Short mmCIF file of C-alpha atoms and ligand atoms in Angstrom, two decimals:
data_model
loop_
_atom_site.label_atom_id
_atom_site.label_comp_id
_atom_site.label_asym_id
_atom_site.label_seq_id
_atom_site.Cartn_x
_atom_site.Cartn_y
_atom_site.Cartn_z
CA UNK A 1 18.62 27.61 11.98
CA UNK A 2 20.59 24.35 12.54
CA UNK A 3 18.42 21.15 12.18
CA UNK A 4 20.85 18.29 12.29
CA UNK A 5 19.85 14.56 13.00
CA UNK A 6 20.97 13.79 16.56
CA UNK A 7 19.10 10.54 17.08
CA UNK A 8 16.70 8.05 15.20
CA UNK A 9 14.05 5.56 17.28
CA UNK A 10 12.53 2.83 15.15
CA UNK A 11 9.68 1.15 16.89
CA UNK A 12 8.24 -1.89 15.45
CA UNK A 13 4.44 -2.20 15.92
CA UNK A 14 1.89 -5.03 15.31
CA UNK A 15 -1.85 -4.19 14.41
CA UNK A 16 -4.68 -6.60 14.18
CA UNK A 17 -5.52 -7.38 10.79
CA UNK A 18 -8.83 -9.12 9.36
CA UNK A 19 -8.60 -12.67 7.29
CA UNK A 20 -8.27 -11.14 3.97
CA UNK A 21 -7.95 -13.26 1.31
CA UNK A 22 -5.17 -12.67 -1.44
CA UNK A 23 -3.78 -14.19 -4.52
CA UNK A 24 -1.29 -16.16 -2.52
CA UNK A 25 -3.20 -16.91 0.79
CA UNK A 26 -4.55 -14.90 3.74
CA UNK A 27 -3.80 -11.96 5.80
CA UNK A 28 -2.12 -13.24 9.15
CA UNK A 29 -3.97 -11.91 12.35
CA UNK A 30 -1.25 -9.10 12.73
CA UNK A 31 0.35 -6.77 10.27
CA UNK A 32 3.79 -5.42 11.01
CA UNK A 33 4.74 -1.75 10.63
CA UNK A 34 7.48 0.51 12.15
CA UNK A 35 7.22 3.89 13.25
CA UNK A 36 10.31 6.37 12.92
CA UNK A 37 11.11 9.26 15.25
CA UNK A 38 14.07 11.38 14.11
CA UNK A 39 15.16 13.85 16.42
CA UNK A 40 17.47 17.27 15.80
CA UNK A 41 19.53 19.47 17.67
CA UNK A 42 16.85 21.97 17.37
CA UNK A 43 14.59 19.95 19.62
CA UNK A 44 12.03 19.09 17.04
CA UNK A 45 11.25 15.38 16.19
CA UNK A 46 10.17 14.21 12.89
CA UNK A 47 7.95 11.27 12.31
CA UNK A 48 7.56 8.44 9.67
CA UNK A 49 6.04 4.90 9.05
CA UNK A 50 7.62 1.91 7.18
CA UNK A 51 7.21 -1.80 6.98
CA UNK A 52 7.69 -3.74 10.04
CA UNK A 53 9.03 -7.08 9.05
CA UNK A 54 12.42 -8.49 10.00
CA UNK A 55 14.41 -7.57 6.37
CA UNK A 56 12.92 -3.94 6.45
CA UNK A 57 14.02 -3.54 10.22
CA UNK A 58 17.54 -4.79 9.33
CA UNK A 59 17.90 -2.18 6.56
CA UNK A 60 16.42 0.75 8.83
CA UNK A 61 18.81 -0.11 11.53
CA UNK A 62 21.81 -0.35 9.17
CA UNK A 63 21.06 3.07 7.85
CA UNK A 64 20.09 4.83 10.99
CA UNK A 65 23.54 5.57 12.15
CA UNK A 66 24.84 6.81 9.09
CA UNK A 67 22.38 9.63 9.40
CA UNK A 68 23.53 11.25 12.63
CA UNK A 69 24.60 14.71 11.90
CA UNK A 70 22.60 14.98 8.52
CA UNK A 71 21.18 18.32 8.00
CA UNK A 72 17.16 17.50 7.32
CA UNK A 73 17.07 19.64 4.38
CA UNK A 74 20.10 17.81 2.59
CA UNK A 75 18.01 14.98 1.08
CA UNK A 76 20.49 14.36 -1.62
CA UNK A 77 23.06 13.42 1.17
CA UNK A 78 20.46 11.28 2.83
CA UNK A 79 20.24 9.16 -0.33
CA UNK A 80 24.03 9.03 -0.54
CA UNK A 81 24.29 8.04 3.28
CA UNK A 82 21.90 5.29 2.97
CA UNK A 83 23.38 3.66 -0.04
CA UNK A 84 27.03 3.83 1.53
CA UNK A 85 25.42 2.23 4.94
CA UNK A 86 23.49 -0.30 3.17
CA UNK A 87 26.43 -1.50 1.04
CA UNK A 88 26.44 -4.08 -1.99
CA UNK A 89 24.97 -6.79 0.30
CA UNK A 90 21.74 -5.03 0.83
CA UNK A 91 19.07 -7.67 1.89
CA UNK A 92 16.64 -7.37 -1.08
CA UNK A 93 13.78 -9.40 0.25
CA UNK A 94 10.38 -7.58 -0.57
CA UNK A 95 7.29 -7.31 1.84
CA UNK A 96 5.15 -9.62 -0.11
CA UNK A 97 5.46 -10.95 -3.75
CA UNK A 98 2.29 -9.05 -4.16
CA UNK A 99 4.40 -6.00 -4.69
CA UNK A 100 6.62 -7.54 -7.48
CA UNK A 101 10.13 -8.57 -7.26
CA UNK A 102 13.05 -7.51 -4.85
CA UNK A 103 16.04 -5.64 -6.02
CA UNK A 104 18.95 -3.60 -4.80
CA UNK A 105 17.53 -0.75 -6.02
CA UNK A 106 14.19 -1.13 -4.51
CA UNK A 107 15.65 -1.94 -1.15
CA UNK A 108 17.54 1.36 -1.25
CA UNK A 109 14.61 3.27 -2.56
CA UNK A 110 12.29 1.73 0.48
CA UNK A 111 14.95 2.66 3.12
CA UNK A 112 15.27 6.12 1.77
CA UNK A 113 11.77 6.68 1.58
CA UNK A 114 11.47 5.58 5.38
CA UNK A 115 13.80 8.41 6.41
CA UNK A 116 12.92 10.91 3.66
CA UNK A 117 9.33 11.32 5.28
CA UNK A 118 10.60 12.31 8.80
CA UNK A 119 12.87 14.86 7.33
CA UNK A 120 10.22 16.21 5.26
CA UNK A 121 7.90 16.23 8.57
CA UNK A 122 10.89 18.21 10.32
CA UNK A 123 11.22 20.78 7.21
CA UNK A 124 7.71 21.63 7.70
CA UNK A 125 7.65 21.74 11.42
CA UNK A 126 10.80 23.96 10.92
CA UNK A 127 9.25 26.59 8.64
CA UNK A 128 5.54 26.16 9.76
CA UNK A 129 4.39 24.72 6.71
CA UNK A 130 2.64 21.45 5.58
CA UNK A 131 4.72 18.80 3.46
CA UNK A 132 2.43 19.40 0.56
CA UNK A 133 3.82 23.15 0.48
CA UNK A 134 7.28 21.63 0.26
CA UNK A 135 6.29 19.50 -2.81
CA UNK A 136 5.08 22.42 -4.39
CA UNK A 137 1.59 23.12 -3.10
CA UNK A 138 -1.48 21.35 -3.20
CA UNK A 139 -2.98 20.45 -6.98
CA UNK A 140 -6.30 19.44 -4.85
CA UNK A 141 -7.04 20.07 -1.35
CA UNK A 142 -8.91 16.70 -0.76
CA UNK A 143 -7.52 13.57 -1.89
CA UNK A 144 -10.07 10.88 -3.04
CA UNK A 145 -9.67 7.20 -2.04
CA UNK A 146 -11.34 4.02 -3.17
CA UNK A 147 -13.01 1.28 -1.25
CA UNK A 148 -10.73 -1.57 -1.27
CA UNK A 149 -12.70 -4.71 -1.14
CA UNK A 150 -11.63 -7.98 -0.30
CA UNK A 151 -13.20 -11.63 -0.24
CA UNK A 152 -12.51 -12.75 3.40
CA UNK A 153 -13.33 -14.90 6.06
CA UNK A 154 -15.36 -13.93 9.40
CA UNK A 155 -12.72 -15.00 11.56
CA UNK A 156 -8.90 -15.97 11.67
CA UNK A 157 -8.46 -19.49 12.53
CA UNK A 158 -6.52 -18.88 15.58
CA UNK A 159 -6.67 -19.49 19.45
CA UNK A 160 -9.91 -18.46 20.84
CA UNK A 161 -9.41 -14.83 22.23
CA UNK A 162 -8.47 -13.05 19.21
CA UNK A 163 -10.46 -10.03 18.87
CA UNK A 164 -12.36 -10.54 15.49
CA UNK A 165 -13.97 -7.69 13.63
CA UNK A 166 -17.61 -7.43 12.93
CA UNK A 167 -17.50 -7.20 9.03
CA UNK A 168 -18.18 -10.92 8.48
CA UNK A 169 -17.51 -13.37 5.96
CA UNK A 170 -17.51 -12.19 2.01
CA UNK A 171 -17.10 -14.98 -0.40
CA UNK A 172 -19.46 -14.58 -3.11
CA UNK A 173 -21.11 -11.57 -4.88
CA UNK A 174 -23.60 -10.64 -2.32
CA UNK A 175 -20.99 -10.69 0.28
CA UNK A 176 -18.77 -8.25 -1.55
CA UNK A 177 -21.92 -6.12 -2.55
CA UNK A 178 -22.80 -5.81 1.37
CA UNK A 179 -18.88 -4.96 2.47
CA UNK A 180 -19.11 -2.41 -0.43
CA UNK A 181 -22.44 -0.68 0.79
CA UNK A 182 -21.03 -0.49 4.35
CA UNK A 183 -17.78 1.02 3.12
CA UNK A 184 -19.51 3.39 0.82
CA UNK A 185 -22.08 4.38 3.52
CA UNK A 186 -19.45 4.77 6.26
CA UNK A 187 -16.66 6.64 4.24
CA UNK A 188 -18.36 7.71 1.12
CA UNK A 189 -16.21 6.25 -1.29
CA UNK A 190 -16.86 6.96 -4.97
CA UNK A 191 -14.60 4.02 -6.81
CA UNK A 192 -14.56 0.29 -5.79
CA UNK A 193 -11.59 -1.88 -5.93
CA UNK A 194 -12.00 -5.56 -5.77
CA UNK A 195 -9.00 -7.68 -4.61
CA UNK A 196 -9.32 -10.68 -6.97
CA UNK A 197 -7.10 -14.01 -7.70
CA UNK A 198 -8.76 -15.53 -5.00
CA UNK A 199 -11.74 -17.42 -6.48
CA UNK A 200 -12.31 -19.03 -9.89
CA UNK A 201 -12.16 -16.02 -12.37
CA UNK A 202 -15.66 -16.24 -13.62
CA UNK A 203 -16.73 -16.11 -10.03
CA UNK A 204 -14.82 -12.80 -9.71
CA UNK A 205 -16.42 -11.45 -12.88
CA UNK A 206 -20.01 -12.08 -11.35
CA UNK A 207 -18.88 -10.15 -8.48
CA UNK A 208 -17.72 -7.16 -10.52
CA UNK A 209 -21.27 -7.45 -12.57
CA UNK A 210 -23.04 -7.43 -9.20
CA UNK A 211 -21.10 -4.27 -7.95
CA UNK A 212 -22.14 -2.70 -11.23
CA UNK A 213 -25.53 -3.29 -10.62
CA UNK A 214 -25.69 -2.32 -7.26
CA UNK A 215 -23.46 0.89 -7.62
CA UNK A 216 -24.13 2.16 -11.16
CA UNK A 217 -21.63 4.59 -12.60
CA UNK A 218 -19.14 4.08 -9.98
CA UNK A 219 -15.56 3.38 -11.16
CA UNK A 220 -14.68 -0.25 -10.78
CA UNK A 221 -11.50 -2.09 -10.74
CA UNK A 222 -10.20 -5.65 -10.19
CA UNK A 223 -6.69 -6.92 -8.92
CA UNK A 224 -5.98 -10.43 -9.22
CA UNK A 225 -2.11 -9.78 -8.48
CA UNK A 226 -0.89 -11.68 -11.34
CA UNK A 227 -2.77 -15.13 -10.54
CA UNK A 228 -4.42 -15.50 -13.89
CA UNK A 229 -2.52 -16.95 -17.10
CA UNK A 230 -2.49 -14.89 -20.19
CA UNK A 231 -5.76 -17.01 -21.62
CA UNK A 232 -7.46 -16.29 -18.54
CA UNK A 233 -6.70 -12.89 -18.39
CA UNK A 234 -7.78 -12.29 -22.00
CA UNK A 235 -11.07 -14.13 -21.55
CA UNK A 236 -11.78 -11.94 -18.33
CA UNK A 237 -10.74 -8.74 -20.08
CA UNK A 238 -13.28 -9.29 -22.96
CA UNK A 239 -16.06 -10.08 -20.43
CA UNK A 240 -15.22 -6.95 -18.51
CA UNK A 241 -14.38 -4.35 -21.62
CA UNK A 242 -16.25 -1.18 -20.96
CA UNK A 243 -17.21 -2.38 -17.38
CA UNK A 244 -13.85 -1.39 -15.55
CA UNK A 245 -12.02 1.82 -15.02
CA UNK A 246 -8.79 -0.28 -15.08
CA UNK A 247 -7.64 -3.81 -14.69
CA UNK A 248 -4.86 -4.18 -12.32
CA UNK A 249 -2.01 -6.78 -12.66
CA UNK A 250 -4.08 -9.55 -14.28
CA UNK A 251 -0.81 -11.30 -14.90
CA UNK A 252 2.91 -11.43 -13.99
CA UNK A 253 5.86 -9.85 -15.92
CA UNK A 254 6.20 -6.93 -18.47
CA UNK A 255 5.97 -9.21 -21.52
CA UNK A 256 2.58 -11.04 -20.41
CA UNK A 257 1.15 -7.63 -19.40
CA UNK A 258 2.08 -6.36 -22.88
CA UNK A 259 0.58 -9.27 -24.49
CA UNK A 260 -2.68 -8.94 -22.70
CA UNK A 261 -2.50 -5.02 -23.17
CA UNK A 262 -2.25 -5.70 -27.11
CA UNK A 263 -5.70 -7.45 -27.00
CA UNK A 264 -7.97 -5.38 -24.92
CA UNK A 265 -9.16 -1.86 -24.85
CA UNK A 266 -9.21 -2.03 -20.92
CA UNK A 267 -6.43 0.12 -19.58
CA UNK A 268 -4.16 -2.17 -17.52
CA UNK A 269 -2.50 -0.85 -14.18
CA UNK A 270 0.09 -2.15 -12.10
CA UNK A 271 2.22 -2.30 -8.56
CA UNK A 272 3.84 -5.42 -9.70
CA UNK A 273 5.56 -5.45 -12.95
CA UNK A 274 6.66 -1.68 -12.86
CA UNK A 275 7.62 -0.94 -9.45
CA UNK A 276 10.96 0.86 -9.74
CA UNK A 277 12.67 3.36 -12.15
CA UNK A 278 14.89 0.77 -13.76
CA UNK A 279 11.34 -1.14 -14.56
CA UNK A 280 9.87 1.97 -16.33
CA UNK A 281 11.92 1.90 -19.52
CA UNK A 282 11.00 -1.71 -20.26
CA UNK A 283 7.46 -1.48 -19.10
CA UNK A 284 6.87 1.84 -21.37
CA UNK A 285 8.90 0.37 -24.33
CA UNK A 286 6.85 -2.78 -24.41
CA UNK A 287 3.32 -0.88 -23.86
CA UNK A 288 2.51 -3.33 -20.73
CA UNK A 289 0.73 -0.62 -18.67
CA UNK A 290 -1.70 2.60 -18.92
CA UNK A 291 -1.62 3.21 -15.32
CA UNK A 292 1.15 2.95 -12.68
CA UNK A 293 0.20 2.89 -9.07
CA UNK A 294 2.65 4.58 -7.10
CA UNK A 295 3.59 3.95 -3.60
CA UNK A 296 6.18 6.26 -1.93
CA UNK A 297 7.15 3.38 0.27
CA UNK A 298 8.85 1.67 -2.42
CA UNK A 299 9.30 4.22 -5.15
CA UNK A 300 12.07 6.03 -2.97
CA UNK A 301 9.88 8.71 -1.04
CA UNK A 302 7.41 11.62 -1.82
CA UNK A 303 9.85 13.36 -3.92
CA UNK A 304 10.66 10.10 -6.02
CA UNK A 305 6.85 9.66 -6.47
CA UNK A 306 7.00 13.19 -8.01
CA UNK A 307 9.77 12.06 -10.34
CA UNK A 308 7.81 9.00 -11.30
CA UNK A 309 4.93 11.43 -12.18
CA UNK A 310 7.09 13.44 -14.44
CA UNK A 311 7.73 10.33 -16.49
CA UNK A 312 4.31 9.17 -16.44
CA UNK A 313 3.08 12.30 -17.93
CA UNK A 314 5.72 12.47 -20.48
CA UNK A 315 4.88 9.11 -21.60
CA UNK A 316 1.11 9.41 -21.49
CA UNK A 317 0.71 6.94 -18.50
CA UNK A 318 -1.86 7.60 -15.81
CA UNK A 319 -1.11 7.63 -11.99
CA UNK A 320 -2.87 5.76 -8.92
CA UNK A 321 -1.74 5.10 -5.66
CA UNK A 322 -0.92 1.32 -4.05
CA UNK A 323 -1.52 0.48 -0.61
CA UNK A 324 -0.67 -2.31 1.73
CA UNK A 325 -1.86 -2.30 5.32
CA UNK A 326 -0.69 0.88 7.05
CA UNK A 327 -1.34 3.34 9.71
CA UNK A 328 -2.05 7.03 10.06
CA UNK A 329 1.60 8.42 9.58
CA UNK A 330 1.58 6.93 6.22
CA UNK A 331 -1.81 7.76 5.45
CA UNK A 332 -0.81 11.47 5.93
CA UNK A 333 2.29 11.11 3.78
CA UNK A 334 0.29 9.47 1.07
CA UNK A 335 -2.36 12.31 1.24
CA UNK A 336 0.25 15.08 0.97
CA UNK A 337 2.10 13.66 -2.02
CA UNK A 338 -1.24 12.67 -3.83
CA UNK A 339 -2.35 16.49 -3.26
CA UNK A 340 0.92 17.56 -4.82
CA UNK A 341 0.83 15.48 -7.82
CA UNK A 342 -1.77 17.22 -10.51
CA UNK A 343 -1.80 13.96 -12.76
CA UNK A 344 -2.64 11.60 -9.89
CA UNK A 345 -6.05 11.63 -10.88
CA UNK A 346 -7.46 8.22 -9.96
CA UNK A 347 -8.71 7.59 -6.42
CA UNK A 348 -5.99 6.16 -4.38
CA UNK A 349 -5.89 2.78 -2.69
CA UNK A 350 -6.00 2.38 1.27
CA UNK A 351 -6.43 -0.41 3.51
CA UNK A 352 -7.10 2.00 6.35
CA UNK A 353 -10.90 1.07 6.89
CA UNK A 354 -9.59 -2.72 7.62
CA UNK A 355 -7.30 -1.35 10.59
CA UNK A 356 -9.04 -0.66 14.04
CA UNK A 357 -6.05 0.57 15.62
CA UNK A 358 -3.60 3.48 15.04
CA UNK A 359 -0.46 5.31 16.34
CA UNK A 360 -1.70 8.75 15.54
CA UNK A 361 -3.75 10.77 17.83
CA UNK A 362 -7.69 9.67 17.52
CA UNK A 363 -9.76 11.78 14.95
CA UNK A 364 -6.64 13.18 13.01
CA UNK A 365 -7.58 11.89 9.64
CA UNK A 366 -11.25 11.28 8.75
CA UNK A 367 -12.68 10.39 5.58
CA UNK A 368 -15.53 12.37 4.28
CA UNK A 369 -17.25 11.96 1.11
CA UNK A 370 -14.53 9.34 0.29
CA UNK A 371 -11.86 11.86 0.24
CA UNK A 372 -9.33 13.02 3.18
CA UNK A 373 -8.63 16.74 3.58
CA UNK A 374 -4.98 17.60 3.23
CA UNK A 375 -3.56 18.04 6.66
CA UNK A 376 -2.78 21.82 7.05
CA UNK A 377 -0.69 21.83 10.31
CA UNK A 378 3.18 21.97 10.15
CA UNK A 379 4.99 18.92 8.62
CA UNK A 380 2.80 16.04 8.11
CA UNK A 381 0.02 17.60 10.39
CA UNK A 382 -0.57 14.28 12.52
CA UNK A 383 0.92 13.51 15.91
CA UNK A 384 2.01 10.35 17.58
CA UNK A 385 -0.15 8.94 20.25
CA UNK A 386 2.58 7.56 22.53
CA UNK A 387 0.44 5.33 24.59
CA UNK A 388 -0.94 3.65 21.59
CA UNK A 389 2.53 3.29 20.12
CA UNK A 390 3.84 1.69 23.42
CA UNK A 391 0.50 -0.61 23.23
CA UNK A 392 1.09 -1.79 19.69
CA UNK A 393 5.00 -2.35 20.25
CA UNK A 394 3.95 -4.50 23.17
CA UNK A 395 1.49 -6.31 20.85
CA UNK A 396 4.51 -6.71 18.42
CA UNK A 397 6.55 -8.33 21.18
CA UNK A 398 3.81 -10.66 22.18
CA UNK A 399 2.40 -11.66 18.75
CA UNK A 400 5.43 -13.57 17.32
CA UNK A 401 4.91 -12.47 13.65
CA UNK A 402 8.02 -11.30 12.14
CA UNK A 403 7.40 -11.44 8.32
CA UNK A 404 4.19 -11.09 6.39
CA UNK A 405 3.50 -14.60 5.29
CA UNK A 406 -0.01 -15.11 3.40
CA UNK A 407 1.17 -18.61 2.31
CA UNK A 408 1.77 -19.80 5.96
CA UNK A 409 -1.43 -18.24 7.19
CA UNK A 410 -3.40 -20.13 4.65
CA UNK A 411 -1.51 -23.45 5.59
CA UNK A 412 -3.11 -23.35 8.86
CA UNK A 413 -6.54 -24.37 7.21
CA UNK A 414 -5.25 -25.87 3.97
CA UNK A 415 -1.97 -27.78 4.93
CA UNK A 416 -1.13 -28.35 1.27
CA UNK A 417 -1.37 -24.82 0.24
CA UNK A 418 1.67 -23.51 -1.91
CA UNK A 419 0.58 -20.05 -2.86
CA UNK A 420 2.01 -20.69 -6.46
CA UNK A 421 1.29 -18.33 -9.05
CA UNK A 422 -0.70 -18.03 -11.43
CA UNK A 423 -3.22 -20.14 -9.78
CA UNK A 424 -5.91 -19.92 -12.48
CA UNK A 425 -4.69 -20.92 -15.94
O1 LIG B 1 -2.36 -6.58 1.40
O2 LIG B 1 -3.42 -8.28 0.49
C1 LIG B 1 -2.99 -6.90 0.58
C2 LIG B 1 -2.83 -6.49 -0.87
O3 LIG B 1 -3.27 -7.56 -1.64
C3 LIG B 1 -1.51 -5.94 -1.16
O4 LIG B 1 -0.44 -6.61 -0.60
C4 LIG B 1 -1.18 -5.71 -2.70
O5 LIG B 1 0.13 -5.43 -2.54
O6 LIG B 1 -2.76 -4.09 -2.35
C5 LIG B 1 -1.80 -4.81 -3.03
C6 LIG B 1 -2.09 -4.45 -4.32
O7 LIG B 1 -2.86 -3.70 -4.91
O8 LIG B 1 -1.51 -5.34 -5.16
MG1 LIG B 2 -2.44 -4.05 -7.04
#
């Protein structure tokens, strides 16, 4: 059966996003994603999801024409064609500094990943099997996710009329415990992750203690996205020794992470200092991390995430999964690949509970006891809701946001805000 690409549609969308506070600022009222539809001569269409910021869109549009005629089973050629189309002057800007530094390799990997997922969706649709089966079959039939807790404001400081959510403010331990309670009651999450690097570190430690008291026995994590100096990280690590499942990116850079790692018994995890194949050797040699958070969006796709898993297993590193704001197509892809990696034993991150809008048909992916059942339908096992896609594309056209910029969003309230890191030293 011929299954050659005849067309690619890239639709940028904007989704409402709450005012979640981060190490460098605050989320904008809209987060950007793009939805990919890859058409074939067999009449089948494969779907995928990528970031929707301008640099990503530029890379996707540069690569797309080179994919016409590609057999969707020929994923090695997909890689070669993307490299050829992007050329040496590939824009290397990353979505946010919260996922580490940009590089040419990472830009290529992100572009390959964006098109690999629809190709795998198409392969699955062609043979009538779910993507997890194309990746070697399920090591688990359900994938556990963690509750992703954020300090946050009740509403965005924007023009009246913006439809705020009803989660309310969370700026202290009680607020975060209440948020966690709601996440746990609603979705059943077992592990809890606190996005830190926002308040003075000792206050964030108090929040972790409050979570431990409110949810005894549940695995806890904190992730200040490299907003602490080494001395601050060492002090926090001492206070949280024995309390955390892992400490994520306390400081920036492989040598600094290695310095902290040498001084604590807490496992350090990262989605900032080891985020690409070329960062693995120095990260491993220097002993900077014990857990790598994978993310198929920037590691090069679902198969590259499996290659990452092989390296992690070889060197005794654990694996978890990172998330930015995303929609249901990515959630399906994350679930398939997590299910296919036996050593990915930590509950995965997901921003999904923070989104009220989606591009997939309602009710297709539902958390039950904190986990998602791996879709069993052909391909990704989810389908696009074209009306929703059109609505969210219109929202993209209207909203004017074209890049993620937590610093600019914070300047609306604090005009002198720089977002410079590390803020706490
Ligand atoms: O979306 O605010 C956010 C997150 O902080 C995200 O950008 C990070 O990359 O969740 C991520 C992380 O674990 O570092
Ligand atoms: Mg992180």
